[in-house]
Structure formats: structure tokens, C-alpha cells
């Protein structure tokens, strides 16, 4: 867990809720409209075919349907205990109660859920805050349950925080940066609520959360798709918010790759774990956020330029990722036989990866059928580790081709014991041990082998796995994973993570009643029950994005 202990010290990041900025957004805080009739299609369009003269919203009716199920627009309202018609699991009601207990209110309105409601924990650290990334499964649960107001409130509140001036010492952060988390302080005497936000300036390591803005965009699209309320995404405030986030990522610099260069610990893995450079998690979220933004950003005078830049970047990014991050048996064999020190355009080993750097475990881990996006690719460096979030988001966003998506699922099935074991799902595989752990984590005692970010098992990832399973037509895999989770989660009081090679032990420092473990379970259950919910969190394949690969790899055949 990152963050300063105790109350966060802030100068720039303080705002009183009576500040003026709040009022501008008040009109948007009306109840969202569940107006099905007015819904224009909110689906993806080919970014190749996109004419920037046309509003990306209009006229696209190819709703996603999984296994013939209806689309995810009209989520009917249901009871507070979820909407399982057939014998709801007893855990569901308990999970909803726990989720509601985590709600955070601002001036009487729910605006988010805190990371953990663990009264037994000795140190609160910043688990009493609303984390943007942690709120995503909560938001999806509420949307799927027909309760969009809280999601709208959250989107607007965080948008307001984006407008703050953010500093680390004397350095001013980019305008578009979204906070990692925020907290509401109630002053019962003065009767005012104060919001405190952390953009990385309080976080351990002082890293800004690159994923927050991407999740914000993804959630805005999920909200819009689920409710049919276009007015929020259409509002000048949200349009500007999206543009600011994307301006941070689409500006020109010295890059030779379309992937996004990041510091270590800038996403869910928010500690030093060798995820600096071009981590898969960020690249997959970047891709998904770009596609979601393309659907939502208006092609008006202010948006036209950014739409053009998004389209270009998507082309380059999907080509790069599908070509260079993809690893399967054939590709591994090719790298194993790579020549090095090749110069000029004819180079096959473009990044000069030294075959000797392939770790031993990969040769055993790689099944004959199956593949995955590796953790990182940069000059002379391939991080061969498996990262669950990035691979699942690659499937959901269709960054992975259908063949690659199927191959990722094949890998999960073939390596079930390693990646799922007794508790879904390993955040990364394998763990860093010994000397490598010392060097890469800087002797981090929280990230010892098979613990926490270093090969720990995170129940929150269940919703991503389930969504990926449904999208690839393999719901039975999700069912197995959910059964495993059900055998432990309530009994263990919804831990944040599990430790050990098989994920058998409640994590060393795991919080109990971790909100995203609870919400992740609910979302997984609701999607299995009604796969049409998937539409709010998936994007269909863009057929024009097939990679033109010269080398023979099994997924291109
Ligand atoms: C830990 C996790 C991070 C999460 C936070 C709150 O810091 O690494 O991903 O957002 O806890 O749950």
C-alpha cells in the first residue's frame, strides 16, 4: 500500500467543497437518464475507417453480444442483493452489504468506495481513501445493478480534482493527471466536507498514477454504454477532461515506439517491481482508453486534432504490441535463435534482445498451444513475466486479435496451477527471488517472493478473468475460478491478496474487507449470470487492425 502515513500533508491539493469550481458541475449532477430510446449506439467503430468529419457516436449499431445474449444497454434495476434469478449464492447478499458499507459520501451524496473497511487493521495508511482504480469494479457492480448515480458522481468529482494544481516539491505535474486516490474529511463543527487528493505527491516513491486517467475514460464509456445517458460524456467538462488526459500521452517527444514510457510503480503494481519502461498493464489500458475516447470525443474544433492523433496512435500501437509483445511457442523459439548486433532496416531482432537473457522458466512455462503478451519490451530488454491485468485488458479491448485472445485463454488453461492455483488470480508470474528480487525490488520486504505484487494472488482480478472468459466464449473457466474464490473469500473476510505459489495463504499484510475483492466477485457473478453486461467493458475487434507480420508465428496462421 502506498502513501504517507496519517493525514496527508497537502498545500496545493486542498480544496474546500464550497469552492467555486464545484458549482460549474452541479447541473451535471442531476439523476442520470436511463433513456433507452434516446440511445444512440455507443459502440466501437473502425478507427481505420473513421472519417474525422463524422461524430464517432453516430450510427453504429453493432452491439456486442456474447453467445447470442442481448446487448449491455438496458441494465434493469434490481434489488440491493443483486439480480440473480436462480438461487443466488449466499455470498452475494453479504458482498452487497459489505460493498455498501464502503461507500463514501460528499454532502450526502455517494461519490466512491474506500479501499478497505478493515477495522482490525493496525495501520490505516491510505486504505481509507477512494482509489480511482479500486473504484472501477465497484462502479461496474453499481452499473450492472442499475445504480448509476454513484458512478456519475464519482466521474464528476474526480474530474474536478483533475483541475487542481499538483506539485511534487517545486515541480508542477501535467494538467491532465488524475489522482491515485482521494479522501473526504468531515468537519462536524464547521459542517463542511473537505476533499484531499493524492496525485503521487504523497505516494511512497512519489509516482503519479498513469492508470487513473485511463480508468476514468474507460469508466465514462461504461457509464454511457450502460445507461444510454450521453449527456455526461458530451458535456464540455468531460470532453475537456478526456482531452487533457490524452494530451499527456499523445504529445510528441523523443519516442521511437508508440508505447507509453512510464516510471516503475505507476499503476496497480505501485511499488518498485521492474515495471518501468513499457509495462503491458499501461499499454493495454492506454489502448483501451484511446478506443473508448475515440467513441466519445467530439470532432469539433477542439476535438478534431486529438481524434486524428488517437487514430494514428492506435494504428501504430496495435501493430507494435501485436508484433513485439506477443510470445508463443514459435516466437519463443525464434527469439531463442536470434542473431544479435543486427544493424539497419533488415534486422529481425530489432531490439537486440540477447537470447541468453531468456529466463529458464519460460521454456517450461510456454505451452505448445497458447501465448501471451510479455511484461515489457524495450532496447535489449524483454520482461518475459506474465501479468494478468494487462493480458485480460488486451482481450477486453481487442488489442489482442481473436487468435491471440484464444491463445491467452489456452495458456491460462494449460497453466492453471501456476496462474490460478487455489485462488484466482496471480498478478504476475513467476515471482522474483533471491538476487533478482534484491536488485529489481530494492530489497522490498513487502514484495518478497510469492507475496503481494510479486507473485501474489489477487481476488479482484476475478472480474477481469471472468470478462475475458466470457468474451472468448469460455465461461466454464470463469465458473471454476469463481468456485475457488467462493470457497475462501467470505471465510477469510475478503482479503486483498493471497500469498504462496498456489495462493493458499492470506497475504502477509493483506487488508480484510478489501472493497475491490468484494466488488470484483460481484461483477464476476453478475456477468456470468447475464453476459450482456460485458458490453460496457469490452470493445469488439477492429478488423482493419490485422498485423502484417513477416515472421511465422502460430497466431498469424
Ligand atoms: C495497494 C495496491 C494498489 C491499490 C491500493 C488500494 O497500494 O498496490 O493497486 O490501488 O492498494 O487498494
Coordinates of N, CA, C and O and ligand atoms in Angstrom, one line a residue, residues 1-2 115-116 126-127 129 131 133-134 180 211 267-271 446 452-453 458 496 514 516, ligand 1:
X1 N 0.8 -1.2 0.0 CA 0.0 0.0 0.0 C 0.9 1.2 0.0 O 1.8 1.4 0.8
X2 N 0.6 2.1 -0.9 CA 1.4 3.3 -1.0 C 0.8 4.5 -0.2 O -0.4 4.5 0.1
X115 N -11.0 2.0 -0.1 CA -10.3 0.8 -0.5 C -10.5 -0.4 0.4 O -10.7 -1.5 0.0
X116 N -10.6 -0.2 1.8 CA -10.8 -1.3 2.7 C -11.5 -0.8 3.9 O -11.2 0.2 4.4
X126 N -3.3 4.5 3.6 CA -4.3 5.2 2.8 C -5.4 4.3 2.3 O -6.0 4.6 1.3
X127 N -5.6 3.2 3.0 CA -6.7 2.3 2.6 C -8.1 2.9 3.0 O -9.1 2.4 2.7
X129 N -9.0 5.6 1.7 CA -9.3 6.6 0.6 C -10.0 5.9 -0.5 O -10.0 4.7 -0.6
X131 N -9.7 5.0 -4.1 CA -8.7 4.9 -5.2 C -9.5 4.8 -6.5 O -10.5 4.1 -6.6
X133 N -8.5 3.5 -9.3 CA -8.5 2.1 -9.9 C -9.4 1.1 -9.1 O -10.0 0.3 -9.7
X134 N -9.4 1.3 -7.8 CA -10.1 0.3 -7.0 C -11.6 0.5 -7.2 O -12.4 -0.4 -7.0
X180 N -4.5 9.4 -7.8 CA -4.5 8.0 -7.5 C -5.7 7.7 -6.6 O -6.4 6.7 -6.7
X211 N -2.3 5.0 -14.7 CA -3.6 4.3 -15.0 C -4.8 5.0 -14.6 O -5.9 4.8 -15.3
X267 N 1.0 2.1 -11.7 CA -0.3 1.5 -11.9 C -0.7 0.6 -10.7 O -0.3 0.9 -9.6
X268 N -1.4 -0.4 -10.9 CA -1.9 -1.3 -9.8 C -0.7 -1.8 -9.0 O -0.7 -1.8 -7.8
X269 N 0.4 -2.2 -9.7 CA 1.6 -2.5 -9.0 C 2.3 -1.2 -8.7 O 3.0 -0.7 -9.5
X270 N 2.1 -0.7 -7.5 CA 2.5 0.7 -7.2 C 3.8 0.7 -6.4 O 3.9 1.6 -5.5
X271 N 4.6 -0.3 -6.5 CA 5.9 -0.3 -5.9 C 6.9 -0.7 -6.9 O 6.6 -1.2 -8.0
X446 N 7.9 -6.0 1.5 CA 6.5 -6.3 1.2 C 6.3 -7.1 0.0 O 5.4 -7.9 -0.1
X452 N 2.1 -10.4 -2.3 CA 1.7 -9.1 -2.8 C 1.9 -9.0 -4.3 O 1.3 -9.7 -5.1
X453 N 2.6 -7.9 -4.7 CA 2.7 -7.7 -6.2 C 3.7 -8.7 -6.8 O 3.8 -8.8 -8.0
X458 N -4.6 -12.1 -6.4 CA -5.5 -11.0 -6.1 C -6.9 -11.3 -6.5 O -7.2 -11.4 -7.8
X496 N -7.3 -8.8 0.6 CA -6.8 -8.0 -0.5 C -6.0 -8.9 -1.5 O -6.2 -8.8 -2.7
X514 N -11.4 -5.9 1.8 CA -10.9 -5.1 0.7 C -12.0 -4.9 -0.3 O -12.5 -5.9 -0.9
X516 N -12.3 -3.9 -3.4 CA -12.3 -4.4 -4.8 C -12.3 -5.9 -4.9 O -12.6 -6.5 -5.9
Ligands
LIG1 C1 -2.2 -1.1 -3.0 C2 -2.3 -1.7 -4.4 C3 -3.0 -0.7 -5.3 C4 -4.3 -0.3 -4.8 C5 -4.2 0.2 -3.3 C6 -5.6 0.4 -2.7 O1 -1.4 0.0 -3.0 O2 -1.0 -1.9 -4.8 O3 -3.1 -1.3 -6.6 O4 -4.9 0.6 -5.6 O5 -3.5 -0.7 -2.5 O6 -6.3 -0.8 -2.6

